[in-house]
PDB file of C-alpha atoms and ligand atoms in Angstrom:
ATOM      1  CA  UNK A  14      -0.115   0.232   0.111  1.00 83.00           C
ATOM      2  CA  UNK A  15       1.001   3.542  -0.865  1.00 91.00           C
ATOM      3  CA  UNK A  16       1.477   5.332   2.458  1.00 94.00           C
ATOM      4  CA  UNK A  17       3.296   8.350   2.417  1.00 97.00           C
ATOM      5  CA  UNK A  18       4.394  11.500  -0.377  1.00 98.00           C
ATOM      6  CA  UNK A  19       7.789   9.500  -0.348  1.00 96.00           C
ATOM      7  CA  UNK A  20       6.283   5.903  -1.779  1.00 98.00           C
ATOM      8  CA  UNK A  21       8.291   5.274  -4.950  1.00 98.00           C
ATOM      9  CA  UNK A  22       7.720   3.030  -7.754  1.00 98.00           C
ATOM     10  CA  UNK A  23       9.860   1.205  -9.241  1.00 98.00           C
ATOM     11  CA  UNK A  24      10.247   1.852 -13.164  1.00 98.00           C
ATOM     12  CA  UNK A  25      11.080  -0.727 -15.586  1.00 98.00           C
ATOM     13  CA  UNK A  26      14.945   0.016 -15.926  1.00 98.00           C
ATOM     14  CA  UNK A  27      14.987   0.281 -11.524  1.00 98.00           C
ATOM     15  CA  UNK A  28      14.312   3.725 -11.268  1.00 98.00           C
ATOM     16  CA  UNK A  29      12.211   4.809  -8.112  1.00 98.00           C
ATOM     17  CA  UNK A  30       9.980   7.552  -8.550  1.00 98.00           C
ATOM     18  CA  UNK A  31       7.801   8.885  -6.566  1.00 98.00           C
ATOM     19  CA  UNK A  32       3.821   8.364  -7.196  1.00 98.00           C
ATOM     20  CA  UNK A  33       2.699  11.873  -6.269  1.00 98.00           C
ATOM     21  CA  UNK A  34       4.007  14.485  -7.694  1.00 98.00           C
ATOM     22  CA  UNK A  35       3.646  18.506  -8.589  1.00 98.00           C
ATOM     23  CA  UNK A  36       2.669  19.475 -12.402  1.00 98.00           C
ATOM     24  CA  UNK A  37       2.982  23.120 -13.564  1.00 98.00           C
ATOM     25  CA  UNK A  38       0.609  23.188 -16.787  1.00 98.00           C
ATOM     26  CA  UNK A  39      -1.327  26.555 -17.634  1.00 96.00           C
ATOM     27  CA  UNK A  40       1.471  28.098 -14.256  1.00 96.00           C
ATOM     28  CA  UNK A  41       2.609  31.263 -15.224  1.00 96.00           C
ATOM     29  CA  UNK A  42       6.170  31.249 -16.285  1.00 96.00           C
ATOM     30  CA  UNK A  43       8.602  32.982 -13.621  1.00 92.00           C
ATOM     31  CA  UNK A  44       7.088  34.240  -9.975  1.00 96.00           C
ATOM     32  CA  UNK A  45       4.121  31.978 -10.059  1.00 98.00           C
ATOM     33  CA  UNK A  46       5.965  28.984 -11.645  1.00 98.00           C
ATOM     34  CA  UNK A  47       9.103  29.621  -8.292  1.00 98.00           C
ATOM     35  CA  UNK A  48       6.453  30.421  -6.000  1.00 98.00           C
ATOM     36  CA  UNK A  49       3.700  27.198  -7.015  1.00 98.00           C
ATOM     37  CA  UNK A  50       7.089  24.753  -6.618  1.00 98.00           C
ATOM     38  CA  UNK A  51       8.384  26.362  -3.461  1.00 98.00           C
ATOM     39  CA  UNK A  52       5.120  25.338  -2.286  1.00 98.00           C
ATOM     40  CA  UNK A  53       5.123  22.008  -3.113  1.00 98.00           C
ATOM     41  CA  UNK A  54       7.921  21.138  -1.987  1.00 98.00           C
ATOM     42  CA  UNK A  55       7.704  22.847   1.329  1.00 98.00           C
ATOM     43  CA  UNK A  56       4.288  20.143   1.362  1.00 98.00           C
ATOM     44  CA  UNK A  57       6.638  17.646   0.881  1.00 98.00           C
ATOM     45  CA  UNK A  58       5.989  16.791  -2.942  1.00 98.00           C
ATOM     46  CA  UNK A  59       9.412  15.702  -4.589  1.00 98.00           C
ATOM     47  CA  UNK A  60       8.517  15.470  -8.154  1.00 98.00           C
ATOM     48  CA  UNK A  61       7.961  18.260 -10.454  1.00 98.00           C
ATOM     49  CA  UNK A  62       6.225  17.967 -14.025  1.00 98.00           C
ATOM     50  CA  UNK A  63       7.107  20.264 -16.495  1.00 98.00           C
ATOM     51  CA  UNK A  64       7.338  20.537 -20.127  1.00 98.00           C
ATOM     52  CA  UNK A  65       9.059  23.065 -22.416  1.00 98.00           C
ATOM     53  CA  UNK A  66       5.859  23.979 -24.151  1.00 98.00           C
ATOM     54  CA  UNK A  67       4.858  24.860 -20.790  1.00 98.00           C
ATOM     55  CA  UNK A  68       7.704  27.755 -20.977  1.00 97.00           C
ATOM     56  CA  UNK A  69       7.858  27.619 -17.103  1.00 98.00           C
ATOM     57  CA  UNK A  70      10.900  25.232 -16.858  1.00 98.00           C
ATOM     58  CA  UNK A  71      13.082  28.025 -16.013  1.00 98.00           C
ATOM     59  CA  UNK A  72      11.074  29.160 -13.063  1.00 98.00           C
ATOM     60  CA  UNK A  73      10.916  25.017 -11.854  1.00 98.00           C
ATOM     61  CA  UNK A  74      14.992  25.073 -11.936  1.00 98.00           C
ATOM     62  CA  UNK A  75      15.314  28.420  -9.914  1.00 98.00           C
ATOM     63  CA  UNK A  76      12.861  27.068  -7.380  1.00 98.00           C
ATOM     64  CA  UNK A  77      14.473  24.064  -6.684  1.00 98.00           C
ATOM     65  CA  UNK A  78      17.865  25.160  -7.045  1.00 97.00           C
ATOM     66  CA  UNK A  79      17.018  28.080  -4.060  1.00 97.00           C
ATOM     67  CA  UNK A  80      14.638  25.148  -2.383  1.00 97.00           C
ATOM     68  CA  UNK A  81      17.976  24.081  -1.240  1.00 95.00           C
ATOM     69  CA  UNK A  82      16.849  19.909  -1.251  1.00 98.00           C
ATOM     70  CA  UNK A  83      19.656  17.952  -2.660  1.00 97.00           C
ATOM     71  CA  UNK A  84      19.127  17.933  -6.193  1.00 97.00           C
ATOM     72  CA  UNK A  85      19.268  13.752  -5.875  1.00 97.00           C
ATOM     73  CA  UNK A  86      16.151  13.886  -3.753  1.00 98.00           C
ATOM     74  CA  UNK A  87      14.113  15.828  -6.030  1.00 98.00           C
ATOM     75  CA  UNK A  88      12.589  13.796  -9.453  1.00 98.00           C
ATOM     76  CA  UNK A  89      12.524  16.246 -12.491  1.00 98.00           C
ATOM     77  CA  UNK A  90      10.316  15.597 -15.281  1.00 98.00           C
ATOM     78  CA  UNK A  91      10.219  17.372 -18.606  1.00 98.00           C
ATOM     79  CA  UNK A  92       8.626  16.992 -22.057  1.00 98.00           C
ATOM     80  CA  UNK A  93      10.188  17.329 -25.922  1.00 98.00           C
ATOM     81  CA  UNK A  94       7.427  19.747 -27.494  1.00 98.00           C
ATOM     82  CA  UNK A  95       5.935  18.837 -31.316  1.00 98.00           C
ATOM     83  CA  UNK A  96       7.725  21.079 -33.255  1.00 98.00           C
ATOM     84  CA  UNK A  97      11.300  19.597 -32.005  1.00 98.00           C
ATOM     85  CA  UNK A  98      10.311  16.504 -32.769  1.00 98.00           C
ATOM     86  CA  UNK A  99      12.758  14.702 -34.576  1.00 98.00           C
ATOM     87  CA  UNK A 100      16.549  13.227 -34.347  1.00 98.00           C
ATOM     88  CA  UNK A 101      18.944  16.658 -34.187  1.00 98.00           C
ATOM     89  CA  UNK A 102      16.085  18.909 -33.060  1.00 98.00           C
ATOM     90  CA  UNK A 103      15.408  16.319 -29.970  1.00 98.00           C
ATOM     91  CA  UNK A 104      18.762  16.485 -29.305  1.00 98.00           C
ATOM     92  CA  UNK A 105      19.276  20.229 -29.291  1.00 98.00           C
ATOM     93  CA  UNK A 106      15.735  21.065 -27.409  1.00 98.00           C
ATOM     94  CA  UNK A 107      16.980  18.838 -24.615  1.00 98.00           C
ATOM     95  CA  UNK A 108      19.937  20.806 -24.540  1.00 98.00           C
ATOM     96  CA  UNK A 109      17.464  24.037 -23.917  1.00 98.00           C
ATOM     97  CA  UNK A 110      15.427  22.869 -21.195  1.00 98.00           C
ATOM     98  CA  UNK A 111      18.620  21.169 -19.235  1.00 98.00           C
ATOM     99  CA  UNK A 112      20.004  25.090 -19.479  1.00 98.00           C
ATOM    100  CA  UNK A 113      16.510  26.301 -18.293  1.00 98.00           C
ATOM    101  CA  UNK A 114      16.141  23.986 -15.511  1.00 98.00           C
ATOM    102  CA  UNK A 115      19.744  24.490 -14.319  1.00 97.00           C
ATOM    103  CA  UNK A 116      20.394  20.942 -14.002  1.00 97.00           C
ATOM    104  CA  UNK A 117      22.990  18.391 -15.492  1.00 96.00           C
ATOM    105  CA  UNK A 118      21.092  14.917 -15.516  1.00 98.00           C
ATOM    106  CA  UNK A 119      17.141  14.537 -16.078  1.00 98.00           C
ATOM    107  CA  UNK A 120      15.457  12.409 -14.199  1.00 98.00           C
ATOM    108  CA  UNK A 121      12.508  11.296 -16.807  1.00 99.00           C
ATOM    109  CA  UNK A 122      12.509  13.287 -20.385  1.00 99.00           C
ATOM    110  CA  UNK A 123       9.163  12.030 -22.188  1.00 99.00           C
ATOM    111  CA  UNK A 124       7.638  12.822 -26.245  1.00 98.00           C
ATOM    112  CA  UNK A 125       5.003  15.237 -25.165  1.00 98.00           C
ATOM    113  CA  UNK A 126       2.600  14.044 -27.812  1.00 98.00           C
ATOM    114  CA  UNK A 127       2.764  11.376 -31.184  1.00 98.00           C
ATOM    115  CA  UNK A 128       3.569  13.458 -33.663  1.00 98.00           C
ATOM    116  CA  UNK A 129       3.036  10.734 -36.639  1.00 97.00           C
ATOM    117  CA  UNK A 130       6.337  10.768 -39.381  1.00 97.00           C
ATOM    118  CA  UNK A 131       8.288  12.122 -36.481  1.00 98.00           C
ATOM    119  CA  UNK A 132       7.910   9.629 -33.073  1.00 98.00           C
ATOM    120  CA  UNK A 133      10.397   7.054 -33.800  1.00 98.00           C
ATOM    121  CA  UNK A 134      13.288   9.644 -35.067  1.00 98.00           C
ATOM    122  CA  UNK A 135      12.561  11.187 -31.581  1.00 98.00           C
ATOM    123  CA  UNK A 136      12.893   7.658 -29.639  1.00 98.00           C
ATOM    124  CA  UNK A 137      15.727   7.250 -31.134  1.00 98.00           C
ATOM    125  CA  UNK A 138      17.438  10.503 -29.890  1.00 98.00           C
ATOM    126  CA  UNK A 139      15.966   9.923 -26.084  1.00 98.00           C
ATOM    127  CA  UNK A 140      17.766   6.455 -26.548  1.00 98.00           C
ATOM    128  CA  UNK A 141      20.857   8.216 -27.449  1.00 98.00           C
ATOM    129  CA  UNK A 142      20.625  10.504 -24.028  1.00 98.00           C
ATOM    130  CA  UNK A 143      19.744   7.720 -22.102  1.00 98.00           C
ATOM    131  CA  UNK A 144      22.515   5.733 -23.096  1.00 98.00           C
ATOM    132  CA  UNK A 145      24.858   8.916 -22.735  1.00 98.00           C
ATOM    133  CA  UNK A 146      23.878   9.240 -18.850  1.00 98.00           C
ATOM    134  CA  UNK A 147      22.305  12.656 -19.715  1.00 98.00           C
ATOM    135  CA  UNK A 148      19.076  11.330 -18.886  1.00 98.00           C
ATOM    136  CA  UNK A 149      17.700   8.637 -15.966  1.00 98.00           C
ATOM    137  CA  UNK A 150      14.911   7.648 -17.627  1.00 99.00           C
ATOM    138  CA  UNK A 151      13.004   8.130 -21.021  1.00 99.00           C
ATOM    139  CA  UNK A 152       9.204   7.771 -21.591  1.00 98.00           C
ATOM    140  CA  UNK A 153       6.172   8.787 -23.739  1.00 99.00           C
ATOM    141  CA  UNK A 154       3.087  11.006 -23.138  1.00 98.00           C
ATOM    142  CA  UNK A 155      -0.624  10.699 -24.711  1.00 98.00           C
ATOM    143  CA  UNK A 156       0.768   7.359 -27.122  1.00 98.00           C
ATOM    144  CA  UNK A 157      -2.274   5.387 -27.671  1.00 98.00           C
ATOM    145  CA  UNK A 158      -1.549   1.233 -27.935  1.00 98.00           C
ATOM    146  CA  UNK A 159      -0.904   1.401 -31.776  1.00 98.00           C
ATOM    147  CA  UNK A 160       1.640   4.353 -31.174  1.00 98.00           C
ATOM    148  CA  UNK A 161       3.126   2.389 -28.747  1.00 98.00           C
ATOM    149  CA  UNK A 162       3.522  -0.732 -30.060  1.00 98.00           C
ATOM    150  CA  UNK A 163       5.171   0.937 -33.122  1.00 98.00           C
ATOM    151  CA  UNK A 164       7.877   1.995 -30.885  1.00 98.00           C
ATOM    152  CA  UNK A 165       8.291  -1.378 -29.505  1.00 98.00           C
ATOM    153  CA  UNK A 166       8.927  -2.660 -32.821  1.00 98.00           C
ATOM    154  CA  UNK A 167      11.844  -0.683 -33.091  1.00 97.00           C
ATOM    155  CA  UNK A 168      13.361   0.156 -29.619  1.00 97.00           C
ATOM    156  CA  UNK A 169      16.612  -0.839 -28.150  1.00 97.00           C
ATOM    157  CA  UNK A 170      15.127   0.650 -24.736  1.00 98.00           C
ATOM    158  CA  UNK A 171      11.299   0.284 -23.426  1.00 98.00           C
ATOM    159  CA  UNK A 172       9.876   3.639 -22.239  1.00 98.00           C
ATOM    160  CA  UNK A 173       9.629   3.608 -18.989  1.00 98.00           C
ATOM    161  CA  UNK A 174       6.190   5.701 -18.506  1.00 98.00           C
ATOM    162  CA  UNK A 175       3.024   6.897 -20.249  1.00 98.00           C
ATOM    163  CA  UNK A 176       1.606   9.957 -19.359  1.00 98.00           C
ATOM    164  CA  UNK A 177      -1.713  10.285 -20.535  1.00 98.00           C
ATOM    165  CA  UNK A 178      -4.958  12.118 -19.782  1.00 98.00           C
ATOM    166  CA  UNK A 179      -6.730   9.788 -16.857  1.00 98.00           C
ATOM    167  CA  UNK A 180      -9.331  10.286 -14.761  1.00 98.00           C
ATOM    168  CA  UNK A 181     -12.901   8.829 -13.688  1.00 98.00           C
ATOM    169  CA  UNK A 182     -15.148  10.130 -17.181  1.00 98.00           C
ATOM    170  CA  UNK A 183     -11.642   8.386 -19.162  1.00 98.00           C
ATOM    171  CA  UNK A 184     -10.681   5.471 -17.213  1.00 98.00           C
ATOM    172  CA  UNK A 185      -8.137   4.121 -20.665  1.00 97.00           C
ATOM    173  CA  UNK A 186      -8.570   0.620 -19.271  1.00 98.00           C
ATOM    174  CA  UNK A 187      -7.640  -0.800 -22.422  1.00 98.00           C
ATOM    175  CA  UNK A 188      -4.714   1.266 -22.397  1.00 98.00           C
ATOM    176  CA  UNK A 189      -4.023   0.523 -18.878  1.00 98.00           C
ATOM    177  CA  UNK A 190      -3.553  -3.042 -19.573  1.00 98.00           C
ATOM    178  CA  UNK A 191      -1.376  -2.676 -22.430  1.00 98.00           C
ATOM    179  CA  UNK A 192       1.021  -0.723 -19.905  1.00 98.00           C
ATOM    180  CA  UNK A 193       0.852  -3.225 -17.794  1.00 98.00           C
ATOM    181  CA  UNK A 194       1.536  -5.954 -19.631  1.00 98.00           C
ATOM    182  CA  UNK A 195       4.387  -4.325 -21.278  1.00 98.00           C
ATOM    183  CA  UNK A 196       5.765  -2.826 -17.860  1.00 98.00           C
ATOM    184  CA  UNK A 197       5.309   0.521 -18.534  1.00 98.00           C
ATOM    185  CA  UNK A 198       4.106   2.865 -16.083  1.00 98.00           C
ATOM    186  CA  UNK A 199       0.870   4.734 -16.710  1.00 98.00           C
ATOM    187  CA  UNK A 200       0.526   8.152 -15.326  1.00 98.00           C
ATOM    188  CA  UNK A 201      -2.513  10.365 -15.181  1.00 98.00           C
ATOM    189  CA  UNK A 202      -2.278  14.133 -16.430  1.00 98.00           C
ATOM    190  CA  UNK A 203      -5.822  16.252 -15.669  1.00 98.00           C
ATOM    191  CA  UNK A 204      -6.391  13.565 -12.445  1.00 98.00           C
ATOM    192  CA  UNK A 205      -8.986  16.117 -11.170  1.00 98.00           C
ATOM    193  CA  UNK A 206     -10.029  16.390 -15.073  1.00 98.00           C
ATOM    194  CA  UNK A 207      -8.780  20.071 -14.942  1.00 98.00           C
ATOM    195  CA  UNK A 208     -11.259  20.553 -11.863  1.00 97.00           C
ATOM    196  CA  UNK A 209     -13.947  19.642 -13.723  1.00 97.00           C
ATOM    197  CA  UNK A 210     -14.711  15.932 -12.191  1.00 97.00           C
ATOM    198  CA  UNK A 211     -14.988  17.393  -8.590  1.00 98.00           C
ATOM    199  CA  UNK A 212     -18.655  18.053  -9.120  1.00 97.00           C
ATOM    200  CA  UNK A 213     -19.434  14.533  -9.457  1.00 98.00           C
ATOM    201  CA  UNK A 214     -22.267  13.817  -6.817  1.00 98.00           C
ATOM    202  CA  UNK A 215     -20.811   9.971  -6.807  1.00 98.00           C
ATOM    203  CA  UNK A 216     -17.609  11.748  -5.412  1.00 98.00           C
ATOM    204  CA  UNK A 217     -19.019  14.545  -3.348  1.00 98.00           C
ATOM    205  CA  UNK A 218     -20.487  11.247  -1.550  1.00 98.00           C
ATOM    206  CA  UNK A 219     -17.195   9.138  -1.267  1.00 98.00           C
ATOM    207  CA  UNK A 220     -15.441  12.630   0.271  1.00 98.00           C
ATOM    208  CA  UNK A 221     -18.690  12.587   2.721  1.00 98.00           C
ATOM    209  CA  UNK A 222     -18.164   9.460   3.716  1.00 98.00           C
ATOM    210  CA  UNK A 223     -14.065   9.045   4.189  1.00 98.00           C
ATOM    211  CA  UNK A 224     -14.007  13.053   5.831  1.00 98.00           C
ATOM    212  CA  UNK A 225     -11.873  13.735   2.373  1.00 98.00           C
ATOM    213  CA  UNK A 226     -12.500  16.210  -0.992  1.00 98.00           C
ATOM    214  CA  UNK A 227     -13.414  14.869  -3.942  1.00 98.00           C
ATOM    215  CA  UNK A 228     -10.125  15.989  -5.152  1.00 98.00           C
ATOM    216  CA  UNK A 229      -8.102  13.702  -2.741  1.00 98.00           C
ATOM    217  CA  UNK A 230     -10.302  10.440  -3.089  1.00 98.00           C
ATOM    218  CA  UNK A 231      -9.719  11.330  -6.952  1.00 98.00           C
ATOM    219  CA  UNK A 232      -5.731  11.658  -6.013  1.00 98.00           C
ATOM    220  CA  UNK A 233      -5.798   8.536  -3.941  1.00 98.00           C
ATOM    221  CA  UNK A 234      -8.191   6.618  -6.520  1.00 98.00           C
ATOM    222  CA  UNK A 235      -4.860   6.683  -9.134  1.00 98.00           C
ATOM    223  CA  UNK A 236      -2.979   5.648  -6.044  1.00 98.00           C
ATOM    224  CA  UNK A 237      -4.451   2.567  -5.295  1.00 98.00           C
ATOM    225  CA  UNK A 238      -4.710   1.898  -8.683  1.00 98.00           C
ATOM    226  CA  UNK A 239      -0.977   1.813  -8.813  1.00 98.00           C
ATOM    227  CA  UNK A 240      -1.431   4.953 -11.522  1.00 98.00           C
ATOM    228  CA  UNK A 241       1.197   8.147 -11.247  1.00 98.00           C
ATOM    229  CA  UNK A 242      -0.528  11.396 -10.686  1.00 98.00           C
ATOM    230  CA  UNK A 243       0.684  14.713 -10.937  1.00 98.00           C
ATOM    231  CA  UNK A 244      -2.514  16.764  -9.620  1.00 98.00           C
ATOM    232  CA  UNK A 245      -1.882  20.977  -9.985  1.00 98.00           C
ATOM    233  CA  UNK A 246      -3.123  24.009  -8.559  1.00 98.00           C
ATOM    234  CA  UNK A 247      -1.460  27.417  -7.546  1.00 98.00           C
ATOM    235  CA  UNK A 248      -3.870  27.787  -4.643  1.00 98.00           C
ATOM    236  CA  UNK A 249      -1.698  27.360  -1.314  1.00 98.00           C
ATOM    237  CA  UNK A 250      -4.155  25.074   0.409  1.00 98.00           C
ATOM    238  CA  UNK A 251      -5.060  23.066  -2.234  1.00 98.00           C
ATOM    239  CA  UNK A 252      -1.006  22.403  -2.899  1.00 98.00           C
ATOM    240  CA  UNK A 253      -1.125  21.118   0.664  1.00 98.00           C
ATOM    241  CA  UNK A 254      -5.033  18.737   0.444  1.00 98.00           C
ATOM    242  CA  UNK A 255      -3.870  17.199  -2.442  1.00 98.00           C
ATOM    243  CA  UNK A 256      -1.343  15.570  -0.753  1.00 98.00           C
ATOM    244  CA  UNK A 257      -2.907  14.340   2.422  1.00 98.00           C
ATOM    245  CA  UNK A 258      -4.267  11.293   0.799  1.00 98.00           C
ATOM    246  CA  UNK A 259      -1.675   8.706   3.152  1.00 98.00           C
ATOM    247  CA  UNK A 260      -4.257   8.822   6.196  1.00 97.00           C
ATOM    248  CA  UNK A 261      -6.991   6.993   4.348  1.00 98.00           C
ATOM    249  CA  UNK A 262      -8.350   3.840   1.934  1.00 98.00           C
ATOM    250  CA  UNK A 263     -11.048   3.536  -0.539  1.00 98.00           C
ATOM    251  CA  UNK A 264     -12.475  -0.069   0.028  1.00 98.00           C
ATOM    252  CA  UNK A 265     -13.209  -2.309  -3.349  1.00 98.00           C
ATOM    253  CA  UNK A 266     -16.316  -0.902  -3.105  1.00 98.00           C
ATOM    254  CA  UNK A 267     -15.728   2.733  -3.300  1.00 98.00           C
ATOM    255  CA  UNK A 268     -13.212   1.804  -6.293  1.00 98.00           C
ATOM    256  CA  UNK A 269     -16.452   0.110  -8.020  1.00 98.00           C
ATOM    257  CA  UNK A 270     -18.079   3.313  -7.790  1.00 98.00           C
ATOM    258  CA  UNK A 271     -15.527   5.252  -9.337  1.00 98.00           C
ATOM    259  CA  UNK A 272     -15.109   2.927 -11.799  1.00 97.00           C
ATOM    260  CA  UNK A 273     -18.294   3.057 -13.017  1.00 98.00           C
ATOM    261  CA  UNK A 274     -18.075   6.760 -14.212  1.00 98.00           C
ATOM    262  CA  UNK A 275     -16.102   5.878 -17.093  1.00 98.00           C
ATOM    263  CA  UNK A 276     -17.424   8.135 -20.085  1.00 98.00           C
ATOM    264  CA  UNK A 277     -14.991   8.088 -22.609  1.00 98.00           C
ATOM    265  CA  UNK A 278     -14.683  11.552 -22.139  1.00 98.00           C
ATOM    266  CA  UNK A 279     -11.939  13.728 -23.042  1.00 98.00           C
ATOM    267  CA  UNK A 280     -11.444  17.193 -21.112  1.00 98.00           C
ATOM    268  CA  UNK A 281      -7.732  17.394 -23.641  1.00 98.00           C
ATOM    269  CA  UNK A 282      -7.141  16.896 -27.189  1.00 98.00           C
ATOM    270  CA  UNK A 283      -7.696  13.281 -28.819  1.00 98.00           C
ATOM    271  CA  UNK A 284      -3.860  11.391 -29.394  1.00 98.00           C
ATOM    272  CA  UNK A 285      -4.892  10.089 -32.900  1.00 97.00           C
ATOM    273  CA  UNK A 286      -6.851  13.600 -33.799  1.00 96.00           C
ATOM    274  CA  UNK A 287      -4.775  17.031 -33.184  1.00 96.00           C
ATOM    275  CA  UNK A 288      -3.076  19.427 -34.945  1.00 92.00           C
ATOM    276  CA  UNK A 289      -0.551  21.149 -33.345  1.00 96.00           C
TER     277      UNK A 289
HETATM  278  P1  NDP B 106      -5.580  18.973 -13.004  1.00 55.01           P
HETATM  279  O1  NDP B 106      -6.678  17.907 -13.370  1.00 55.01           O
HETATM  280  O2  NDP B 106      -4.445  18.676 -11.915  1.00 55.01           O
HETATM  281  O3  NDP B 106      -6.158  19.808 -12.331  1.00 55.01           O
HETATM  282  C1  NDP B 106      -5.984  21.619 -12.280  1.00 55.01           C
HETATM  283  C2  NDP B 106      -7.115  22.437 -11.675  1.00 55.01           C
HETATM  284  O4  NDP B 106      -7.818  21.882 -10.968  1.00 55.01           O
HETATM  285  C3  NDP B 106      -6.672  23.803 -11.459  1.00 55.01           C
HETATM  286  O5  NDP B 106      -7.716  24.864 -12.059  1.00 55.01           O
HETATM  287  C4  NDP B 106      -6.701  23.666  -9.910  1.00 55.01           C
HETATM  288  O6  NDP B 106      -7.165  25.271  -9.199  1.00 55.01           O
HETATM  289  C5  NDP B 106      -7.984  23.107  -9.741  1.00 55.01           C
HETATM  290  N1  NDP B 106      -7.591  21.925  -8.191  1.00 55.01           N
HETATM  291  C6  NDP B 106      -6.499  21.750  -8.385  1.00 55.01           C
HETATM  292  N2  NDP B 106      -6.848  21.100  -7.173  1.00 55.01           N
HETATM  293  C7  NDP B 106      -8.054  20.939  -6.500  1.00 55.01           C
HETATM  294  C8  NDP B 106      -8.776  21.003  -5.125  1.00 55.01           C
HETATM  295  N3  NDP B 106      -8.034  20.624  -4.313  1.00 55.01           N
HETATM  296  N4  NDP B 106     -10.103  21.007  -5.473  1.00 55.01           N
HETATM  297  C9  NDP B 106     -10.309  22.099  -5.903  1.00 55.01           C
HETATM  298  N5  NDP B 106      -9.873  22.579  -7.415  1.00 55.01           N
HETATM  299  C10 NDP B 106      -8.600  21.740  -7.097  1.00 55.01           C
HETATM  300  O7  NDP B 106      -5.206  19.609 -14.164  1.00 55.01           O
HETATM  301  P2  NDP B 106      -3.845  19.255 -15.545  1.00 55.01           P
HETATM  302  O8  NDP B 106      -3.775  19.452 -16.762  1.00 55.01           O
HETATM  303  O9  NDP B 106      -3.008  20.369 -14.868  1.00 55.01           O
HETATM  304  O10 NDP B 106      -3.006  18.305 -14.730  1.00 55.01           O
HETATM  305  C11 NDP B 106      -2.151  18.160 -14.059  1.00 55.01           C
HETATM  306  C12 NDP B 106      -0.438  18.014 -14.637  1.00 55.01           C
HETATM  307  O11 NDP B 106      -0.349  16.924 -16.008  1.00 55.01           O
HETATM  308  C13 NDP B 106      -0.105  19.607 -14.972  1.00 55.01           C
HETATM  309  O12 NDP B 106       0.166  20.029 -14.765  1.00 55.01           O
HETATM  310  C14 NDP B 106       0.763  18.901 -16.314  1.00 55.01           C
HETATM  311  O13 NDP B 106       2.246  18.788 -15.564  1.00 55.01           O
HETATM  312  C15 NDP B 106       0.360  17.463 -16.551  1.00 55.01           C
HETATM  313  N6  NDP B 106      -0.319  17.699 -17.648  1.00 55.01           N
HETATM  314  C16 NDP B 106       0.526  17.070 -18.974  1.00 55.01           C
HETATM  315  C17 NDP B 106      -0.105  16.997 -20.077  1.00 55.01           C
HETATM  316  C18 NDP B 106       0.267  16.149 -21.362  1.00 55.01           C
HETATM  317  O14 NDP B 106      -0.015  16.384 -22.649  1.00 55.01           O
HETATM  318  N7  NDP B 106       1.371  15.560 -21.342  1.00 55.01           N
HETATM  319  C19 NDP B 106      -1.610  17.862 -20.389  1.00 55.01           C
HETATM  320  C20 NDP B 106      -2.321  18.178 -19.274  1.00 55.01           C
HETATM  321  C21 NDP B 106      -1.511  18.565 -17.825  1.00 55.01           C
HETATM  322  P3  NDP B 106      -6.021  26.402  -9.018  1.00 55.01           P
HETATM  323  O15 NDP B 106      -4.736  25.860  -9.753  1.00 55.01           O
HETATM  324  O16 NDP B 106      -6.791  27.533  -8.974  1.00 55.01           O
HETATM  325  O17 NDP B 106      -5.629  25.336  -7.750  1.00 55.01           O
END
């Protein structure tokens, strides 16, 4: 059972990664990011999820450096943006991200979206970065089963993680099972459906039963499904609330209630049909 914010999963290459992390999508570059990341670190989060396209890697890097927490105690994920996909361009984009993050070695680098015609070359670049010791783990984001299969067909290094939209309205059961079978750790983005899941009556009721908020119920659900999760908030009390999820447990019945909420409904783009 996952019982502390320090608890980690072991990725398929042996690297430990905290189950619960902190996301910074749509957090303004600069001061807002620095403050949010500092608050998250103070609250005990030790995994931060950013991306080149969020344009806030520099704020993440500054906050981490100024926190005084040893670099090796913090797990940093960033992502290769679509416009930079391809072999040489991916290597260059990685260098730029590292400069902004002010670090020498990254923990996890993900291909942000499966850009058709380019993600295989991008994967080869990530494999080079991994073999050169510049990143401790490499993975995917927004990859459907058929995209992952393409990668597995050509890869020398099996992806460690697939970060996808995942919440009760989008349970992604087939993708989840495929990832489990292939030892690829699933990670939830928009674990709160970007706030849209929080007034679902069943979740409100489960919250009342456990003395927790619907957000805490959802984060706990991810953890009990052994899905990595990275809720985002810039609100100080929510940053703390979202990590107070280790003092209760959802029963099998509770889990089944949440499982019944799936509608295959996305809040974000469809990975098989996006134009950016
Ligand atoms: P989330 O599901 O984490 O929801 C964030 C929203 O919920 C914000 O509006 C936040 O408001 C609100 N919120 C947070 N906590 C609470 C709470 N306890 N009670 C009520 N409202 C709450 O959505 P994200 O899209 O941000 O996903 C999380 C992370 O996943 C991102 O930050 C990013 O790191 C990653 N991501 C990855 C993507 C990818 O393509 N790989 C795509 C999208 C996200 P407020 O901040 O105002 O408190």
